[in-house]
Coordinates of C-alpha atoms and ligand atoms in Angstrom, one line a residue:
M1 CA -2.4 -29.2 4.8
A2 CA -5.6 -30.8 5.2
A3 CA -8.8 -30.9 6.1
V4 CA -9.3 -29.6 8.9
Q5 CA -12.6 -29.6 11.0
I6 CA -12.7 -26.2 13.5
L7 CA -16.8 -27.4 14.3
D8 CA -19.6 -30.2 13.9
K9 CA -19.3 -30.9 9.1
I10 CA -17.6 -26.8 9.2
Y11 CA -13.8 -27.6 7.9
W12 CA -10.4 -25.0 7.8
V13 CA -9.7 -26.3 3.8
G14 CA -7.1 -23.9 3.7
A15 CA -3.7 -23.3 2.1
V16 CA -0.9 -22.2 4.4
D17 CA 1.6 -21.1 2.5
W18 CA 4.8 -21.1 3.8
N19 CA 8.0 -18.5 1.9
V20 CA 5.9 -16.3 1.0
R21 CA 8.2 -12.7 2.2
Y22 CA 6.1 -10.3 1.2
F23 CA 2.7 -9.0 0.9
H24 CA 0.8 -6.3 -1.3
G25 CA 4.2 -6.3 -3.2
P26 CA 7.8 -5.3 -1.6
T27 CA 5.8 -2.6 1.0
Y28 CA 4.3 -5.4 3.1
S29 CA 7.5 -8.0 4.6
I30 CA 5.9 -11.1 5.9
R31 CA 9.0 -12.1 7.6
K32 CA 6.6 -15.5 9.0
G33 CA 4.6 -16.7 5.5
T34 CA 0.6 -17.3 6.0
T35 CA -2.1 -18.7 5.6
Y36 CA -5.1 -18.7 2.6
N37 CA -8.1 -19.3 5.0
S38 CA -10.8 -21.5 3.6
Y39 CA -13.8 -22.7 5.7
L40 CA -16.7 -25.7 4.1
I41 CA -19.7 -25.8 5.9
V42 CA -21.7 -28.5 5.1
D43 CA -25.4 -28.4 6.1
E44 CA -28.3 -29.7 3.4
K45 CA -26.7 -27.4 1.7
V46 CA -23.1 -26.4 1.3
A47 CA -20.8 -23.7 1.9
L48 CA -17.7 -22.5 0.1
V49 CA -16.2 -19.5 2.6
D50 CA -14.0 -18.2 0.8
T51 CA -10.8 -19.3 -1.4
V52 CA -7.5 -18.8 -1.5
F53 CA -4.5 -17.1 -3.4
G54 CA -4.7 -19.2 -7.4
P55 CA -0.9 -20.7 -6.9
F56 CA -2.8 -22.9 -4.3
T57 CA -5.8 -24.6 -5.3
A58 CA -4.3 -27.4 -6.0
E59 CA -4.1 -27.3 -2.6
L60 CA -8.1 -26.4 -1.8
V61 CA -9.5 -28.1 -4.3
E62 CA -8.0 -31.1 -2.6
N63 CA -8.5 -30.1 0.6
I64 CA -12.7 -29.4 -0.5
K65 CA -12.3 -33.3 -2.3
E66 CA -11.5 -35.2 1.3
V67 CA -14.8 -33.4 2.8
I68 CA -17.2 -33.4 -0.6
P69 CA -17.5 -33.7 -4.2
L70 CA -17.0 -29.7 -4.8
E71 CA -20.2 -30.9 -6.7
K72 CA -22.0 -30.6 -3.8
I73 CA -20.6 -26.7 -3.5
D74 CA -24.2 -24.6 -3.7
Y75 CA -22.6 -21.4 -2.0
V76 CA -19.4 -20.0 -3.5
V77 CA -19.0 -17.2 -0.2
V78 CA -16.2 -14.4 -1.7
N79 CA -16.1 -11.9 1.4
H80 CA -13.2 -10.1 0.1
I81 CA -12.3 -10.0 -3.4
E82 CA -8.6 -8.8 -3.3
S83 CA -6.5 -12.2 -5.2
D84 CA -5.1 -14.0 -1.6
H85 CA -9.3 -14.8 -1.8
S86 CA -10.2 -15.2 -4.2
G87 CA -7.6 -16.5 -6.9
A88 CA -8.9 -19.6 -6.8
F89 CA -12.1 -18.3 -7.2
P90 CA -12.4 -19.3 -11.3
E91 CA -10.9 -22.3 -11.0
I92 CA -13.4 -23.2 -8.3
M93 CA -16.2 -22.5 -10.4
K94 CA -15.6 -24.0 -12.8
L95 CA -15.7 -27.2 -10.8
A96 CA -18.2 -26.2 -9.2
P97 CA -21.4 -24.0 -12.4
Q98 CA -24.1 -24.4 -9.7
A99 CA -22.9 -22.8 -6.7
R100 CA -24.7 -19.7 -6.8
V101 CA -21.8 -16.7 -6.0
L102 CA -23.2 -15.0 -2.5
C103 CA -21.7 -11.0 -1.5
T104 CA -21.1 -8.4 -1.9
Q105 CA -22.3 -5.2 -5.5
K106 CA -18.8 -4.2 -5.7
A107 CA -17.3 -7.8 -4.9
M108 CA -19.0 -8.4 -8.0
E109 CA -18.0 -6.2 -9.9
G110 CA -15.3 -7.1 -9.2
L111 CA -15.0 -10.3 -10.3
K112 CA -15.9 -10.0 -13.2
K113 CA -13.3 -8.2 -14.0
H114 CA -10.7 -9.4 -12.2
F115 CA -12.1 -12.5 -13.6
Q116 CA -13.7 -10.9 -17.3
G117 CA -16.7 -13.4 -16.5
D118 CA -20.5 -14.2 -15.3
W119 CA -20.8 -16.2 -12.5
D120 CA -24.1 -16.7 -10.9
F121 CA -24.4 -14.0 -8.4
Q122 CA -26.3 -13.5 -5.1
V123 CA -25.8 -10.1 -4.2
V124 CA -26.7 -9.5 -0.6
K125 CA -26.4 -6.5 1.6
T126 CA -26.5 -6.3 5.8
K127 CA -28.6 -8.5 6.8
D128 CA -29.4 -10.7 4.5
T129 CA -29.1 -14.2 5.7
V130 CA -29.5 -17.7 3.6
S131 CA -30.6 -20.7 4.8
L132 CA -28.6 -24.0 4.8
G133 CA -30.6 -25.9 6.1
R134 CA -29.7 -26.1 10.1
R135 CA -27.9 -23.2 9.6
S136 CA -27.5 -20.1 8.5
L137 CA -25.2 -17.3 6.5
T138 CA -25.7 -14.0 7.2
F139 CA -24.0 -11.3 6.0
I140 CA -22.6 -8.3 7.4
E141 CA -20.7 -5.5 4.9
A142 CA -17.7 -4.1 5.5
P143 CA -16.7 -1.6 3.4
M144 CA -12.5 -0.6 3.5
L145 CA -12.1 -3.3 6.4
H146 CA -9.8 -3.2 4.8
W147 CA -10.5 -2.4 0.4
P148 CA -14.8 -1.3 -1.0
D149 CA -15.8 -4.6 -1.3
S150 CA -15.4 -6.0 1.6
M151 CA -18.0 -8.6 4.2
F152 CA -18.4 -9.9 7.0
T153 CA -20.0 -13.3 7.7
Y154 CA -22.0 -15.0 10.6
V155 CA -23.1 -18.4 11.9
E156 CA -25.9 -17.7 13.9
E157 CA -25.7 -21.5 14.7
E158 CA -22.3 -21.9 15.9
A159 CA -22.1 -18.1 17.2
L160 CA -19.3 -18.4 14.0
L161 CA -18.3 -14.8 13.4
L162 CA -15.8 -15.8 9.4
P163 CA -14.7 -12.0 8.8
N164 CA -12.0 -12.7 6.4
D165 CA -8.8 -9.6 6.7
A166 CA -10.4 -8.2 10.0
F167 CA -8.9 -10.1 12.5
G168 CA -5.9 -12.0 10.9
Q169 CA -2.0 -12.4 11.2
H170 CA 0.8 -13.2 8.6
I171 CA 2.2 -16.5 10.2
A172 CA 2.3 -19.4 8.5
T173 CA 1.8 -22.5 11.5
S174 CA 0.9 -25.9 11.4
Y175 CA -1.2 -24.8 13.8
R176 CA -4.8 -24.1 13.4
F177 CA -5.8 -21.8 16.5
D178 CA -5.7 -19.7 19.7
D179 CA -4.9 -21.5 22.1
Q180 CA -2.3 -24.6 20.5
A181 CA 0.0 -21.2 19.3
D182 CA 2.1 -19.1 21.6
I183 CA -0.8 -15.9 22.3
N184 CA 2.6 -13.2 22.6
Q185 CA 3.7 -14.2 18.5
I186 CA 0.0 -14.5 17.2
M187 CA -1.0 -11.2 20.0
D188 CA 2.5 -9.2 17.6
E189 CA 1.2 -11.1 14.1
A190 CA -1.8 -9.6 14.6
G191 CA -0.4 -5.4 16.0
K192 CA 1.7 -6.6 13.2
Y193 CA -1.3 -6.9 10.5
Y194 CA -4.3 -3.9 12.0
A195 CA -1.2 -1.2 11.9
N196 CA 0.4 -2.3 8.2
I197 CA -2.9 -2.4 6.8
L198 CA -5.8 -1.1 8.5
W199 CA -4.7 1.7 11.2
P200 CA -6.0 4.2 8.3
F201 CA -9.0 3.2 8.9
S202 CA -9.9 3.0 12.8
R203 CA -12.6 4.6 12.5
L204 CA -14.1 2.6 10.6
V205 CA -13.2 -0.5 12.8
A206 CA -14.1 1.2 16.1
R207 CA -18.2 2.1 14.2
K208 CA -17.7 -1.7 12.6
I209 CA -17.6 -3.4 16.1
E210 CA -20.0 -1.0 17.7
E211 CA -22.7 -2.1 14.9
I212 CA -21.6 -6.2 16.0
T213 CA -22.0 -5.5 18.9
A214 CA -25.8 -3.2 19.0
M215 CA -26.2 -6.0 16.4
G216 CA -25.7 -8.7 19.8
L217 CA -24.0 -11.2 18.0
K218 CA -22.5 -13.7 20.3
I219 CA -19.6 -14.9 18.8
K220 CA -17.7 -18.5 20.2
M221 CA -15.9 -18.4 17.6
I222 CA -13.5 -15.4 14.9
A223 CA -12.2 -17.5 12.0
P224 CA -10.1 -15.4 9.5
S225 CA -8.1 -15.9 6.6
H226 CA -5.3 -15.7 7.5
G227 CA -3.0 -17.3 10.8
I228 CA -4.5 -18.8 13.8
I229 CA -8.7 -19.3 14.1
W230 CA -9.8 -17.7 17.7
R231 CA -12.0 -20.4 19.2
N232 CA -10.4 -20.3 22.8
D233 CA -10.7 -16.5 23.6
P234 CA -11.7 -14.5 20.8
M235 CA -12.6 -11.2 22.4
R236 CA -9.4 -11.2 22.9
I237 CA -9.0 -9.9 19.2
V238 CA -11.8 -7.8 19.4
N239 CA -11.0 -5.9 22.6
A240 CA -7.6 -5.6 21.0
Y241 CA -9.3 -4.5 17.8
S242 CA -10.7 -1.2 19.8
R243 CA -7.4 -0.6 22.1
W244 CA -6.5 -0.1 18.2
A245 CA -9.0 1.5 16.9
K246 CA -8.5 4.7 19.7
G247 CA -5.4 4.6 18.9
E248 CA -4.7 3.9 22.5
A249 CA -1.1 3.7 23.5
C250 CA 1.7 2.8 26.5
K251 CA 4.9 4.6 27.9
K252 CA 6.8 3.8 25.1
A253 CA 8.8 5.5 22.8
V254 CA 9.9 4.8 19.0
I255 CA 13.1 6.0 18.1
V256 CA 13.3 5.4 13.9
Y257 CA 16.7 7.4 12.4
D258 CA 19.7 7.2 9.8
T259 CA 23.3 8.4 9.3
M260 CA 25.8 9.7 7.1
W261 CA 29.0 9.1 9.6
E262 CA 27.0 8.8 13.0
S263 CA 25.8 12.7 14.2
T264 CA 23.1 11.7 14.1
G265 CA 23.5 8.5 15.1
K266 CA 24.6 9.3 18.7
M267 CA 21.5 12.3 18.9
A268 CA 19.4 9.5 18.4
N269 CA 20.7 7.4 20.9
A270 CA 21.2 10.3 23.1
I271 CA 17.6 11.1 23.1
L272 CA 17.4 7.2 23.8
Q273 CA 19.4 7.2 27.2
G274 CA 16.9 10.5 28.2
L275 CA 13.1 8.9 27.6
V276 CA 14.6 5.7 29.3
S277 CA 15.6 7.3 32.1
Q278 CA 12.6 8.7 33.1
G279 CA 11.3 4.7 32.5
V280 CA 9.7 4.9 28.9
E281 CA 10.7 1.8 27.0
A282 CA 12.8 2.4 23.3
R283 CA 13.5 1.0 20.9
L284 CA 16.1 2.9 18.4
F285 CA 15.3 1.3 14.4
K286 CA 18.3 2.7 11.9
V287 CA 15.5 2.4 9.2
S288 CA 18.3 1.2 6.4
V289 CA 18.6 -2.1 8.0
S290 CA 15.3 -1.9 9.8
D291 CA 12.5 -3.8 8.3
T292 CA 10.0 -0.5 7.8
S293 CA 7.2 -2.8 8.7
E294 CA 8.0 -3.7 11.8
I295 CA 9.2 -0.7 12.5
I296 CA 5.3 0.6 11.7
G297 CA 4.8 -3.0 14.2
E298 CA 6.2 -2.0 17.0
L299 CA 5.3 2.2 16.7
L300 CA 1.3 0.6 17.3
E301 CA 1.8 0.7 20.7
S302 CA 4.0 3.3 21.1
K303 CA 2.3 6.3 22.6
A304 CA 6.2 8.6 20.3
I305 CA 8.5 8.9 17.1
V306 CA 11.4 10.3 17.3
V307 CA 12.8 10.8 14.1
G308 CA 16.2 11.4 13.1
S309 CA 18.1 11.9 9.6
P310 CA 21.2 14.2 8.9
T311 CA 21.1 16.5 5.5
I312 CA 22.4 16.1 2.4
N313 CA 21.4 17.7 -0.4
N314 CA 19.2 20.3 1.7
D315 CA 16.7 17.2 2.4
M316 CA 15.6 14.4 5.0
H317 CA 18.1 11.8 3.4
P318 CA 16.3 9.5 1.1
V319 CA 17.0 6.2 3.0
M320 CA 14.4 8.0 5.3
A321 CA 11.3 8.7 2.0
P322 CA 9.9 5.3 2.0
F323 CA 9.3 4.8 5.6
L324 CA 7.5 8.3 6.3
T325 CA 5.5 7.5 3.0
D326 CA 4.4 4.1 4.4
L327 CA 3.6 6.4 7.5
V328 CA 1.7 9.0 6.1
G329 CA -0.4 6.5 4.4
L330 CA -1.7 4.7 7.6
K331 CA -1.6 7.5 9.5
P332 CA -1.4 6.2 13.4
L333 CA -2.8 8.4 15.6
N334 CA -3.3 9.5 18.5
K335 CA 0.8 9.8 18.4
I336 CA 3.4 12.3 19.7
G337 CA 6.5 12.7 17.2
M338 CA 9.8 15.0 18.1
V339 CA 12.4 14.6 14.6
F340 CA 15.7 15.4 16.0
G341 CA 19.5 15.6 13.1
S342 CA 23.1 16.9 12.1
Y343 CA 24.3 19.7 9.7
G344 CA 27.0 20.6 7.4
W345 CA 26.3 24.4 5.4
K346 CA 23.1 24.9 6.0
G347 CA 20.9 22.5 7.2
G348 CA 16.9 21.4 5.6
A349 CA 16.2 17.5 6.8
V350 CA 14.6 18.3 10.3
E351 CA 11.7 21.1 8.1
T352 CA 11.1 18.2 5.8
V353 CA 10.7 14.7 8.0
K354 CA 8.1 17.0 10.4
G355 CA 6.3 18.3 7.9
R356 CA 6.3 14.3 6.8
L357 CA 5.0 13.5 10.3
Q358 CA 2.4 16.7 10.7
E359 CA 0.6 14.8 6.7
A360 CA 0.5 11.9 8.9
G361 CA -1.3 13.8 12.1
I362 CA 0.9 13.0 14.3
Q363 CA 1.1 16.3 16.4
V364 CA 5.0 16.9 16.0
V365 CA 6.4 19.1 19.2
E366 CA 8.5 21.8 19.6
Q367 CA 11.6 20.4 20.4
Q368 CA 13.8 19.4 17.9
P369 CA 17.7 18.9 19.2
V370 CA 19.9 19.6 16.5
A371 CA 23.6 19.3 15.5
K372 CA 26.0 21.1 13.2
W373 CA 28.9 18.4 11.9
V374 CA 30.0 16.5 15.2
P375 CA 27.7 17.1 18.3
T376 CA 29.2 18.7 21.3
K377 CA 29.1 17.1 24.7
D378 CA 26.6 20.0 24.5
E379 CA 24.9 19.2 22.8
L380 CA 24.5 15.1 23.0
Q381 CA 22.6 16.8 26.8
E382 CA 20.3 18.0 25.7
C383 CA 19.4 15.6 22.8
Y384 CA 19.2 13.6 27.1
H385 CA 16.5 15.9 28.0
A386 CA 14.9 16.6 24.7
G387 CA 13.9 12.4 25.0
Q388 CA 13.7 13.4 29.1
W389 CA 11.1 16.5 28.1
L390 CA 9.1 13.9 25.5
A391 CA 8.8 10.7 28.2
S392 CA 6.8 13.3 30.4
Q393 CA 4.8 13.6 27.7
I394 CA 4.3 10.4 26.7
Ligands
FEO401 FE1 -7.6 -8.2 1.1 FE2 -6.0 -11.0 3.1 O1 -6.2 -9.6 1.2

């Protein structure tokens, strides 16, 4: 993709990765690809804000060259050192050796360690400002959103916020702006991104939004480092982040289960019917054929999670483990949980699943439908009633 002017003499010079399907190794699936957004601000001084993933270095260089020779770059701002944004950094610094690097203390330490080199660093803190001439860059440290080094860059004269990962979405698209794309699809991807990456840091997200509000920053455009740029309605994503950071959810439930000979499957369906009978929107995921990241994304705005497993070797089915491990790490906010399952001669699954949900900070209810061997009609009716009861708690 060629350079795109997003504001007067401010350009998107990033890259679109149409083929990537996983992020953070194989944990987070990103079926729609992603973009690595890098921005070039041309003023009396020239600043490049963030770079791209290493394999896309040549695209970044070509895009910058369309606008300005690389030796004209005065500042390289590194909002975040993760490889998808800093991979091209060493090459850019070779081509623009005169550039000063603006970043946090942690980012400086990280860049030196990642790339085993040293450059002309200027460490910045919240409210520090660097003038480019007509415009200026103001920095806002954002530690643990989502790494210790993270920060946002703000261009006051344009009311432009460059928050790196925050407010982003993993979606490869030929569009650059929210008013060009399918906004429902973009919001779904933004939610999935929040749930899979930012959920554990929700309290920090809420605090950062309060801090930015208190600073009185005017925001007309938010240009994150993944996905589309928010220019039509930037507060849409800020408000969504506020809701997600508070753990606000809808009248929805997610049922996640697996089954060996369909006993737990029948129970899952009966619970689903019970929820639905009370007007709760419910979605069923058989974990072995589902995408864990999609389930996590779906859980973001669901009040309840219901998890079922058959017992095998006195424990839950091993296929449940990766999903539950992910959940424990993400610590979803304000969720109600229910567990259920079938067993043969001895139980064990529901206790393990309950423990994992509690480790994830989920409030697990006492109701715990279980069935020996194949659930009877009465046992399925109990599952149905458990679904109805859970609906009353949502
Ligand atoms: Fe934290 Fe987009 O990397």
